[in-house]
Amino acid sequence: TDGRQESPTNAPRSLFRLHIFAPCSGANVKIGVPENYDGIFPWYLAKLHNLPSNYSDLVLTGDDEGIFGIDAQFLYAIKPLDREKQPSYSLQVSFKPSGVIQNIRLSAHRQTFTVEVFVIDKNDNVPTFIEESMRGSVQLGLLKGLPFMRVEAVDRDDRNTAHAELRFSMMEQTPRIPSSQMFFIDSITGEVSLTEEGASTLDPEMCGRYKLSVMVKDMAGRTNAFFTSGIVTVEVTGNTWASPDPVRLQENLPGPYPIPISQVKWSGSQAAYSLDGEFPEMLFTISREGVIYLNAPLDRETQDQFHISIVVERPDGRQIAKPVELRVMVGDANDNRPTFPQAQYHTVVKELAARGTEILTVQAADNDDPKTDNVRIFYRLVGQIPESPRALFRVDRDSGVISVQADSMEGTAPQYTLTITAEDAKGLNSSCTVVVTVQDENNNPPVFSQHEYGPFHIPEDALVGTTVTSVLARDADVRGGDSWQVDYRLESGNEEEVFTLVTDRQTNEVSLILSKVLDFERESEYILVLSAQNQVPLVRGRYGPLSTATVSIYVDDVNEGPVLSQSHYEVTVREGEEPGRVIATIRGYDPDSHPIRYSLQGDTKKYFSIGKYSGELKTVQALDREENSTYTMEVIAVDGRNSSLSASTLVTVQILDVNDNSPVLVGDYSWKYLCTPRWEDQALVLASRDSDGPQHGGRLNFSLRSDATVRRNWKLTPINDTHTNLSLNIPNLPPEVYMVPFTISDSSSPPRSTFINLPVTVCPCNVRGNCKIAAKPLQGMPTIQSAVGLLLGTFAVIGIILIIIFVRLSYQNPKEPSKTSQERVPLKISI
């Protein structure tokens, strides 16, 4: 600080000194101070930390009014501040630092920093309207919500605080007609607009001026805000904004284009116009001045009128008023030729149609205005193919009705092509063709070329389906039509429907066809009456003799073979009948009355014979149903004059059963036994058979002999039609071989019976059901040695009999008797 030149050795101290005081150099201090302070002065504002504890030569600049000072590092003010007068102060503080650090005296150059003092706003100003006399005008037709003026106010308080945040409100409207709420003010912007009621009821004739009492508040309209009121005068003005008169323009105007056709004007503020509607783009346009132009020719047939909506907007694009409408009507010019809905028509006229008969109406259409004469159409017949004969048809000039002009259409061509033109008053025309088909009517009956046909010869053995002849009845009507088609009928001579008719619809020719077998002996000649008629009724005249013909047919005789009355004979014969009995008579006849010879085929055993000429069938020997129950053979009947002609029939002879066989017991029971004392459910199953049929055999009945001892000791219990159980009827019976007598009878009336004496062994049995001892032989019975000798002598005979019995009965070897029964399951079928 003394200005002496420092030595290099002092450099580090200098750097240290700069580090300490550098932060004070150029550093700014910002202080906020509220305005309108009303306390004790001096008013200490803030401590200046930028000042060191030791300084000298302090200088404060930038305080032109002498408001601020510094005392002991504190900045103070000696009077209140006013933000509206000066919102901020920029003070410069300069000083020289001084003092001793570590026994070194410090000195430095002058240091400077800035103190920015900002005056903090208080709400100490009342908002005021910028204009004392606020006036505006509103145009009739203005839409609701669209501002027509703006109320402006100011507040001297800080604009960045709520102190200057203004809010507008509507207090009163004078007069209050036709509604008390005609206007609306935007609370933030102050823009004045019409309400919905105001926009719809505003009327300058009812009220041309309104006074609006408005208020502006600061503090965003809070209750403690300052406010000011004022009067806004609103003038109501009329408007030229209205729908223009309708415009009528002729189609196809020659131009030049664009052509001005109407004009609109918004009489209020600056406005822009645009058009909207159903029309091609750029067909109509509007200028900035509201002039509407037509830019191209119109076509009434494409669109006969236009509804153009005219929109008015502010420059910012907001719509000012409701759109108005311009109606453009297009006048007709005769620029369309009449046209038919179709290029060709088809119609039919009957050939007997009378003069003046209407056959078709053609109608052309003209796209010109139907309210003008431009659409009046005239019709002409300009061509007919073929041209001859002329004057067959005419067309009504005004209605387009085509009718018959000739007295008759008979003999004309089958079809005509007419050319019809339709022309309007200007001479514009078009044409169509009408194809007229002359419909044939049935005015000609069919006619046979001759009155009689035949005679025709046909053999009696002709096949069904044979064509006898074909004839034709000619018809002068148009070929192929309903009037030409012929239906043929056989009026008489065909009562038995021997013949039928088949018609060829392409040629009208009828064929007489054989539909049944002929018989010369029954009918040798046919006289048929054939008639011909059309499918549709005759228009003129009646059917006469020329539509009827006679067909004569002779049947030629042919030698025919014999005929048998039946294709199958069924005969019944009782077995055992006496031979030589006639059991049937085969009946046949020959159409030619020739004798018939009969013979048999298939009777290989020669059991039957047949009379050569009588056809009587007889038995040659007695028949046995048990040997064969049915015989089938063939009877041949041969023509007596021509052996190649024959007929045959089948004969089936059924042999009726006779009760000529008695029932018999079948099976071997010699090895079987019954236990004593009696075992429950133990029995011998006895089987029987009857060779007769079910009618006589049927159910076979077993019955014990009428003896008290037999019926006391034994019991027979039926199982089915052919089997029964034989069991003990008492609990104990002495062991021995017993002869049990019983009878087997069939179910015929009277029945046939067989008596049986059956040896039955009764013995005591062990727990397994086996006999413990042999039973005593019956008294008078042969010894074992004699029995063996007898058996050896008859072995061959017994063997053959047993084989036959076992084969026929198909018996299985019996099982050993069980504890409960020797045979649990009896046979369930008849043998």
Short mmCIF file of N, CA and C in Angstrom, two decimals, residues 353-495:
data_model
loop_
_atom_site.label_atom_id
_atom_site.label_comp_id
_atom_site.label_asym_id
_atom_site.label_seq_id
_atom_site.Cartn_x
_atom_site.Cartn_y
_atom_site.Cartn_z
N ALA A 353 -106.69 -58.80 -85.15
CA ALA A 353 -106.96 -57.54 -84.45
C ALA A 353 -107.72 -56.60 -85.37
N ALA A 354 -108.70 -55.89 -84.79
CA ALA A 354 -109.53 -54.97 -85.58
C ALA A 354 -108.80 -53.66 -85.77
N ARG A 355 -109.24 -52.88 -86.71
CA ARG A 355 -108.68 -51.56 -86.98
C ARG A 355 -108.82 -50.68 -85.73
N GLY A 356 -107.77 -49.98 -85.39
CA GLY A 356 -107.77 -49.11 -84.21
C GLY A 356 -107.30 -49.78 -82.94
N THR A 357 -106.98 -51.07 -82.99
CA THR A 357 -106.50 -51.77 -81.79
C THR A 357 -105.14 -51.19 -81.36
N GLU A 358 -105.05 -50.75 -80.10
CA GLU A 358 -103.79 -50.20 -79.58
C GLU A 358 -102.86 -51.35 -79.22
N ILE A 359 -101.64 -51.28 -79.68
CA ILE A 359 -100.70 -52.37 -79.42
C ILE A 359 -99.53 -51.94 -78.53
N LEU A 360 -99.22 -50.64 -78.47
CA LEU A 360 -98.10 -50.18 -77.64
C LEU A 360 -98.13 -48.66 -77.55
N THR A 361 -97.63 -48.15 -76.42
CA THR A 361 -97.45 -46.71 -76.26
C THR A 361 -95.98 -46.44 -76.00
N VAL A 362 -95.37 -45.58 -76.83
CA VAL A 362 -93.97 -45.19 -76.61
C VAL A 362 -93.96 -43.78 -76.04
N GLN A 363 -93.10 -43.56 -75.09
CA GLN A 363 -93.01 -42.26 -74.44
C GLN A 363 -91.56 -41.82 -74.40
N ALA A 364 -91.28 -40.66 -74.98
CA ALA A 364 -89.95 -40.07 -74.90
C ALA A 364 -89.93 -39.02 -73.80
N ALA A 365 -88.75 -38.71 -73.29
CA ALA A 365 -88.59 -37.73 -72.21
C ALA A 365 -87.65 -36.64 -72.67
N ASP A 366 -87.96 -35.39 -72.26
CA ASP A 366 -87.13 -34.23 -72.58
C ASP A 366 -86.68 -33.62 -71.27
N ASN A 367 -85.37 -33.43 -71.09
CA ASN A 367 -84.83 -32.94 -69.83
C ASN A 367 -84.99 -31.45 -69.65
N ASP A 368 -85.61 -30.76 -70.62
CA ASP A 368 -85.86 -29.34 -70.44
C ASP A 368 -86.94 -29.13 -69.37
N ASP A 369 -87.16 -27.86 -69.04
CA ASP A 369 -88.09 -27.52 -67.96
C ASP A 369 -89.49 -28.00 -68.32
N PRO A 370 -90.09 -28.87 -67.46
CA PRO A 370 -91.43 -29.37 -67.78
C PRO A 370 -92.51 -28.30 -67.74
N LYS A 371 -92.19 -27.11 -67.19
CA LYS A 371 -93.18 -26.03 -67.14
C LYS A 371 -93.17 -25.18 -68.39
N THR A 372 -92.32 -25.53 -69.34
CA THR A 372 -92.22 -24.75 -70.57
C THR A 372 -92.62 -25.61 -71.77
N ASP A 373 -92.78 -24.96 -72.89
CA ASP A 373 -93.11 -25.69 -74.13
C ASP A 373 -91.90 -26.41 -74.70
N ASN A 374 -90.77 -26.24 -74.07
CA ASN A 374 -89.56 -26.93 -74.57
C ASN A 374 -89.68 -28.45 -74.48
N VAL A 375 -90.60 -28.93 -73.62
CA VAL A 375 -90.74 -30.37 -73.45
C VAL A 375 -91.91 -30.94 -74.23
N ARG A 376 -92.56 -30.15 -75.02
CA ARG A 376 -93.66 -30.69 -75.82
C ARG A 376 -93.08 -31.54 -76.95
N ILE A 377 -93.57 -32.79 -77.06
CA ILE A 377 -92.98 -33.77 -77.98
C ILE A 377 -94.04 -34.22 -78.97
N PHE A 378 -93.60 -34.40 -80.22
CA PHE A 378 -94.47 -34.89 -81.29
C PHE A 378 -93.87 -36.19 -81.84
N TYR A 379 -94.73 -37.19 -82.11
CA TYR A 379 -94.30 -38.52 -82.56
C TYR A 379 -94.68 -38.72 -84.03
N ARG A 380 -93.79 -39.42 -84.73
CA ARG A 380 -94.05 -39.74 -86.14
C ARG A 380 -93.55 -41.15 -86.44
N LEU A 381 -94.31 -41.85 -87.31
CA LEU A 381 -93.90 -43.15 -87.83
C LEU A 381 -93.16 -42.88 -89.14
N VAL A 382 -91.86 -43.15 -89.14
CA VAL A 382 -91.04 -42.77 -90.31
C VAL A 382 -90.55 -43.98 -91.10
N GLY A 383 -90.78 -45.21 -90.61
CA GLY A 383 -90.28 -46.37 -91.35
C GLY A 383 -90.96 -47.64 -90.93
N GLN A 384 -91.11 -48.57 -91.93
CA GLN A 384 -91.69 -49.89 -91.65
C GLN A 384 -90.95 -50.91 -92.49
N ILE A 385 -90.47 -51.98 -91.84
CA ILE A 385 -89.78 -53.07 -92.55
C ILE A 385 -90.45 -54.39 -92.14
N PRO A 386 -90.95 -55.19 -93.13
CA PRO A 386 -91.02 -54.90 -94.58
C PRO A 386 -92.03 -53.80 -94.89
N GLU A 387 -91.81 -53.12 -96.02
CA GLU A 387 -92.62 -51.96 -96.34
C GLU A 387 -94.02 -52.33 -96.81
N SER A 388 -94.17 -53.53 -97.37
CA SER A 388 -95.46 -53.93 -97.91
C SER A 388 -96.13 -54.92 -96.96
N PRO A 389 -97.43 -54.83 -96.80
CA PRO A 389 -98.29 -53.76 -97.33
C PRO A 389 -98.17 -52.50 -96.47
N ARG A 390 -98.40 -51.36 -97.04
CA ARG A 390 -98.28 -50.09 -96.34
C ARG A 390 -99.51 -49.83 -95.48
N ALA A 391 -99.35 -48.81 -94.67
CA ALA A 391 -100.46 -48.32 -93.84
C ALA A 391 -101.02 -49.40 -92.93
N LEU A 392 -100.17 -50.27 -92.43
CA LEU A 392 -100.63 -51.26 -91.46
C LEU A 392 -100.77 -50.66 -90.06
N PHE A 393 -99.88 -49.70 -89.73
CA PHE A 393 -99.84 -49.13 -88.37
C PHE A 393 -99.83 -47.62 -88.45
N ARG A 394 -100.17 -46.99 -87.34
CA ARG A 394 -100.07 -45.56 -87.19
C ARG A 394 -99.67 -45.24 -85.75
N VAL A 395 -99.09 -44.03 -85.54
CA VAL A 395 -98.74 -43.58 -84.20
C VAL A 395 -99.39 -42.23 -83.97
N ASP A 396 -100.01 -42.07 -82.81
CA ASP A 396 -100.66 -40.81 -82.47
C ASP A 396 -99.60 -39.73 -82.28
N ARG A 397 -99.80 -38.57 -82.89
CA ARG A 397 -98.81 -37.50 -82.90
C ARG A 397 -98.48 -37.00 -81.51
N ASP A 398 -99.47 -36.95 -80.63
CA ASP A 398 -99.26 -36.36 -79.30
C ASP A 398 -99.02 -37.41 -78.21
N SER A 399 -99.71 -38.53 -78.26
CA SER A 399 -99.65 -39.49 -77.16
C SER A 399 -98.60 -40.58 -77.36
N GLY A 400 -98.18 -40.85 -78.61
CA GLY A 400 -97.24 -41.93 -78.86
C GLY A 400 -97.89 -43.30 -78.88
N VAL A 401 -99.22 -43.38 -78.97
CA VAL A 401 -99.92 -44.66 -79.00
C VAL A 401 -99.83 -45.23 -80.42
N ILE A 402 -99.32 -46.48 -80.51
CA ILE A 402 -99.22 -47.17 -81.80
C ILE A 402 -100.42 -48.10 -81.90
N SER A 403 -101.13 -48.02 -83.02
CA SER A 403 -102.34 -48.82 -83.20
C SER A 403 -102.37 -49.41 -84.60
N VAL A 404 -103.31 -50.37 -84.81
CA VAL A 404 -103.49 -51.01 -86.12
C VAL A 404 -104.32 -50.10 -87.00
N GLN A 405 -103.82 -49.85 -88.22
CA GLN A 405 -104.57 -49.01 -89.16
C GLN A 405 -105.21 -49.85 -90.27
N ALA A 406 -104.70 -51.06 -90.50
CA ALA A 406 -105.26 -51.91 -91.56
C ALA A 406 -106.55 -52.55 -91.06
N ASP A 407 -107.39 -52.95 -92.01
CA ASP A 407 -108.64 -53.60 -91.65
C ASP A 407 -108.40 -55.00 -91.11
N SER A 408 -107.32 -55.65 -91.52
CA SER A 408 -107.01 -57.01 -91.07
C SER A 408 -105.52 -57.24 -91.19
N MET A 409 -104.99 -58.08 -90.27
CA MET A 409 -103.58 -58.44 -90.32
C MET A 409 -103.38 -59.83 -90.92
N GLU A 410 -104.47 -60.43 -91.41
CA GLU A 410 -104.34 -61.76 -91.98
C GLU A 410 -103.52 -61.70 -93.26
N GLY A 411 -102.64 -62.68 -93.39
CA GLY A 411 -101.82 -62.76 -94.59
C GLY A 411 -100.62 -61.84 -94.59
N THR A 412 -100.39 -61.12 -93.50
CA THR A 412 -99.23 -60.23 -93.45
C THR A 412 -98.00 -61.00 -93.01
N ALA A 413 -96.87 -60.28 -92.98
CA ALA A 413 -95.62 -60.91 -92.54
C ALA A 413 -95.72 -61.24 -91.05
N PRO A 414 -94.93 -62.21 -90.60
CA PRO A 414 -95.01 -62.57 -89.17
C PRO A 414 -94.41 -61.52 -88.24
N GLN A 415 -93.62 -60.59 -88.80
CA GLN A 415 -92.99 -59.59 -87.93
C GLN A 415 -92.70 -58.32 -88.72
N TYR A 416 -92.84 -57.15 -88.01
CA TYR A 416 -92.55 -55.86 -88.63
C TYR A 416 -91.69 -55.05 -87.67
N THR A 417 -90.78 -54.24 -88.25
CA THR A 417 -89.95 -53.34 -87.47
C THR A 417 -90.32 -51.91 -87.85
N LEU A 418 -90.82 -51.14 -86.86
CA LEU A 418 -91.25 -49.76 -87.07
C LEU A 418 -90.21 -48.81 -86.50
N THR A 419 -90.00 -47.69 -87.19
CA THR A 419 -89.12 -46.63 -86.69
C THR A 419 -89.98 -45.44 -86.29
N ILE A 420 -89.87 -45.04 -85.01
CA ILE A 420 -90.67 -43.95 -84.46
C ILE A 420 -89.71 -42.84 -84.05
N THR A 421 -90.05 -41.58 -84.42
CA THR A 421 -89.24 -40.44 -83.99
C THR A 421 -90.03 -39.60 -83.00
N ALA A 422 -89.30 -38.96 -82.07
CA ALA A 422 -89.86 -38.00 -81.13
C ALA A 422 -89.14 -36.68 -81.34
N GLU A 423 -89.90 -35.61 -81.53
CA GLU A 423 -89.31 -34.31 -81.90
C GLU A 423 -89.94 -33.22 -81.06
N ASP A 424 -89.09 -32.25 -80.57
CA ASP A 424 -89.65 -31.13 -79.80
C ASP A 424 -89.90 -29.95 -80.72
N ALA A 425 -90.32 -28.82 -80.10
CA ALA A 425 -90.72 -27.66 -80.90
C ALA A 425 -89.55 -27.04 -81.64
N LYS A 426 -88.35 -27.22 -81.16
CA LYS A 426 -87.17 -26.65 -81.82
C LYS A 426 -86.66 -27.55 -82.94
N GLY A 427 -87.22 -28.75 -83.04
CA GLY A 427 -86.78 -29.68 -84.09
C GLY A 427 -85.76 -30.68 -83.61
N LEU A 428 -85.39 -30.63 -82.34
CA LEU A 428 -84.48 -31.64 -81.82
C LEU A 428 -85.23 -32.97 -81.71
N ASN A 429 -84.61 -34.07 -82.15
CA ASN A 429 -85.34 -35.33 -82.19
C ASN A 429 -84.41 -36.51 -81.92
N SER A 430 -85.05 -37.66 -81.68
CA SER A 430 -84.38 -38.95 -81.57
C SER A 430 -85.39 -40.02 -82.01
N SER A 431 -84.91 -41.24 -82.16
CA SER A 431 -85.80 -42.29 -82.67
C SER A 431 -85.59 -43.59 -81.91
N CYS A 432 -86.56 -44.50 -82.06
CA CYS A 432 -86.49 -45.84 -81.51
C CYS A 432 -87.12 -46.80 -82.50
N THR A 433 -86.89 -48.08 -82.30
CA THR A 433 -87.51 -49.09 -83.17
C THR A 433 -88.48 -49.91 -82.34
N VAL A 434 -89.57 -50.32 -82.97
CA VAL A 434 -90.60 -51.13 -82.35
C VAL A 434 -90.74 -52.40 -83.19
N VAL A 435 -90.45 -53.53 -82.59
CA VAL A 435 -90.58 -54.82 -83.28
C VAL A 435 -91.96 -55.37 -82.94
N VAL A 436 -92.82 -55.49 -83.97
CA VAL A 436 -94.19 -55.95 -83.80
C VAL A 436 -94.28 -57.38 -84.34
N THR A 437 -94.60 -58.31 -83.47
CA THR A 437 -94.80 -59.69 -83.88
C THR A 437 -96.28 -59.93 -84.08
N VAL A 438 -96.64 -60.42 -85.25
CA VAL A 438 -98.04 -60.72 -85.57
C VAL A 438 -98.33 -62.12 -85.03
N GLN A 439 -99.13 -62.17 -84.00
CA GLN A 439 -99.42 -63.44 -83.33
C GLN A 439 -100.50 -64.20 -84.08
N ASP A 440 -100.16 -65.42 -84.44
CA ASP A 440 -101.11 -66.27 -85.15
C ASP A 440 -102.27 -66.62 -84.25
N GLU A 441 -103.46 -66.62 -84.81
CA GLU A 441 -104.66 -67.03 -84.09
C GLU A 441 -105.22 -68.28 -84.76
N ASN A 442 -105.92 -69.07 -83.98
CA ASN A 442 -106.41 -70.36 -84.48
C ASN A 442 -107.68 -70.17 -85.30
N ASN A 443 -107.49 -69.75 -86.54
CA ASN A 443 -108.62 -69.56 -87.43
C ASN A 443 -108.65 -70.60 -88.55
N ASN A 444 -107.79 -71.63 -88.45
CA ASN A 444 -107.76 -72.72 -89.43
C ASN A 444 -107.76 -74.05 -88.68
N PRO A 445 -108.77 -74.91 -88.89
CA PRO A 445 -108.78 -76.21 -88.22
C PRO A 445 -107.84 -77.17 -88.94
N PRO A 446 -107.35 -78.21 -88.25
CA PRO A 446 -106.55 -79.24 -88.91
C PRO A 446 -107.43 -80.08 -89.85
N VAL A 447 -106.84 -80.54 -90.97
CA VAL A 447 -107.59 -81.27 -92.00
C VAL A 447 -106.79 -82.49 -92.41
N PHE A 448 -107.48 -83.68 -92.45
CA PHE A 448 -106.84 -84.90 -92.95
C PHE A 448 -106.83 -84.88 -94.47
N SER A 449 -105.77 -85.43 -95.03
CA SER A 449 -105.66 -85.46 -96.50
C SER A 449 -106.61 -86.48 -97.14
N GLN A 450 -107.08 -87.48 -96.37
CA GLN A 450 -108.03 -88.46 -96.88
C GLN A 450 -108.97 -88.84 -95.75
N HIS A 451 -110.11 -89.37 -96.14
CA HIS A 451 -111.14 -89.66 -95.15
C HIS A 451 -110.93 -91.02 -94.52
N GLU A 452 -110.33 -91.99 -95.28
CA GLU A 452 -110.12 -93.34 -94.78
C GLU A 452 -108.66 -93.73 -94.95
N TYR A 453 -108.15 -94.46 -93.95
CA TYR A 453 -106.79 -94.98 -94.00
C TYR A 453 -106.86 -96.50 -93.77
N GLY A 454 -106.13 -97.26 -94.62
CA GLY A 454 -106.10 -98.70 -94.46
C GLY A 454 -106.86 -99.41 -95.57
N PRO A 455 -107.18 -100.70 -95.39
CA PRO A 455 -106.93 -101.43 -94.14
C PRO A 455 -105.46 -101.81 -93.96
N PHE A 456 -105.06 -101.87 -92.67
CA PHE A 456 -103.71 -102.28 -92.32
C PHE A 456 -103.77 -103.67 -91.69
N HIS A 457 -102.83 -104.55 -92.06
CA HIS A 457 -102.77 -105.90 -91.52
C HIS A 457 -101.66 -105.97 -90.46
N ILE A 458 -101.99 -106.64 -89.35
CA ILE A 458 -101.02 -106.80 -88.27
C ILE A 458 -101.19 -108.18 -87.69
N PRO A 459 -100.13 -109.01 -87.55
CA PRO A 459 -100.28 -110.35 -86.98
C PRO A 459 -100.65 -110.27 -85.52
N GLU A 460 -101.39 -111.30 -85.09
CA GLU A 460 -101.86 -111.28 -83.71
C GLU A 460 -100.73 -111.40 -82.70
N ASP A 461 -99.55 -111.89 -83.13
CA ASP A 461 -98.43 -112.00 -82.20
C ASP A 461 -97.49 -110.80 -82.27
N ALA A 462 -97.98 -109.71 -82.85
CA ALA A 462 -97.16 -108.50 -82.93
C ALA A 462 -96.84 -108.01 -81.51
N LEU A 463 -95.63 -107.50 -81.35
CA LEU A 463 -95.18 -107.04 -80.04
C LEU A 463 -95.87 -105.74 -79.65
N VAL A 464 -96.09 -105.60 -78.36
CA VAL A 464 -96.62 -104.33 -77.85
C VAL A 464 -95.61 -103.23 -78.15
N GLY A 465 -96.08 -102.09 -78.65
CA GLY A 465 -95.20 -101.00 -79.06
C GLY A 465 -95.01 -100.93 -80.56
N THR A 466 -95.56 -101.91 -81.29
CA THR A 466 -95.45 -101.90 -82.75
C THR A 466 -96.27 -100.74 -83.31
N THR A 467 -95.68 -99.99 -84.27
CA THR A 467 -96.39 -98.89 -84.93
C THR A 467 -97.24 -99.47 -86.06
N VAL A 468 -98.54 -99.23 -86.00
CA VAL A 468 -99.46 -99.72 -87.03
C VAL A 468 -99.38 -98.82 -88.27
N THR A 469 -99.48 -97.48 -88.06
CA THR A 469 -99.40 -96.52 -89.16
C THR A 469 -99.18 -95.14 -88.59
N SER A 470 -98.85 -94.17 -89.45
CA SER A 470 -98.71 -92.76 -89.07
C SER A 470 -99.50 -91.93 -90.04
N VAL A 471 -100.26 -90.96 -89.53
CA VAL A 471 -101.08 -90.09 -90.37
C VAL A 471 -100.84 -88.64 -89.95
N LEU A 472 -101.28 -87.71 -90.80
CA LEU A 472 -101.04 -86.27 -90.56
C LEU A 472 -102.28 -85.49 -90.93
N ALA A 473 -102.69 -84.61 -90.02
CA ALA A 473 -103.73 -83.63 -90.31
C ALA A 473 -103.04 -82.27 -90.45
N ARG A 474 -103.15 -81.66 -91.59
CA ARG A 474 -102.44 -80.41 -91.86
C ARG A 474 -103.24 -79.23 -91.33
N ASP A 475 -102.46 -78.19 -90.82
CA ASP A 475 -103.07 -76.98 -90.27
C ASP A 475 -102.44 -75.79 -90.96
N ALA A 476 -103.29 -74.87 -91.45
CA ALA A 476 -102.80 -73.72 -92.21
C ALA A 476 -102.29 -72.60 -91.32
N ASP A 477 -102.41 -72.73 -90.01
CA ASP A 477 -101.89 -71.69 -89.12
C ASP A 477 -100.37 -71.73 -89.09
N VAL A 478 -99.78 -70.74 -88.41
CA VAL A 478 -98.32 -70.61 -88.40
C VAL A 478 -97.71 -71.85 -87.76
N ARG A 479 -96.75 -72.43 -88.45
CA ARG A 479 -96.12 -73.66 -88.00
C ARG A 479 -95.40 -73.44 -86.67
N GLY A 480 -95.61 -74.38 -85.78
CA GLY A 480 -94.93 -74.34 -84.48
C GLY A 480 -95.71 -73.63 -83.39
N GLY A 481 -96.73 -72.85 -83.72
CA GLY A 481 -97.50 -72.15 -82.72
C GLY A 481 -98.58 -73.01 -82.11
N ASP A 482 -99.21 -72.46 -81.06
CA ASP A 482 -100.28 -73.21 -80.40
C ASP A 482 -101.45 -73.46 -81.33
N SER A 483 -101.69 -72.53 -82.25
CA SER A 483 -102.80 -72.70 -83.20
C SER A 483 -102.50 -73.78 -84.23
N TRP A 484 -101.25 -74.12 -84.39
CA TRP A 484 -100.84 -75.14 -85.37
C TRP A 484 -100.75 -76.53 -84.73
N GLN A 485 -100.45 -76.58 -83.43
CA GLN A 485 -100.31 -77.86 -82.75
C GLN A 485 -101.65 -78.61 -82.74
N VAL A 486 -101.58 -79.92 -83.02
CA VAL A 486 -102.78 -80.74 -83.14
C VAL A 486 -102.78 -81.80 -82.05
N ASP A 487 -103.93 -81.95 -81.41
CA ASP A 487 -104.16 -83.06 -80.47
C ASP A 487 -105.08 -84.07 -81.15
N TYR A 488 -104.62 -85.34 -81.22
CA TYR A 488 -105.39 -86.41 -81.85
C TYR A 488 -106.08 -87.23 -80.77
N ARG A 489 -107.27 -87.73 -81.11
CA ARG A 489 -108.01 -88.59 -80.20
C ARG A 489 -108.69 -89.70 -80.98
N LEU A 490 -108.77 -90.89 -80.33
CA LEU A 490 -109.54 -92.00 -80.90
C LEU A 490 -110.95 -91.90 -80.34
N GLU A 491 -111.86 -91.50 -81.20
CA GLU A 491 -113.22 -91.24 -80.74
C GLU A 491 -113.98 -92.55 -80.50
N SER A 492 -113.71 -93.59 -81.30
CA SER A 492 -114.42 -94.86 -81.13
C SER A 492 -113.56 -95.98 -81.70
N GLY A 493 -113.99 -97.23 -81.38
CA GLY A 493 -113.29 -98.41 -81.86
C GLY A 493 -112.12 -98.84 -80.99
N ASN A 494 -111.80 -98.08 -79.94
CA ASN A 494 -110.66 -98.42 -79.08
C ASN A 494 -111.10 -98.46 -77.62
N GLU A 495 -112.29 -99.01 -77.39
CA GLU A 495 -112.84 -99.03 -76.05
C GLU A 495 -111.98 -99.86 -75.09
#
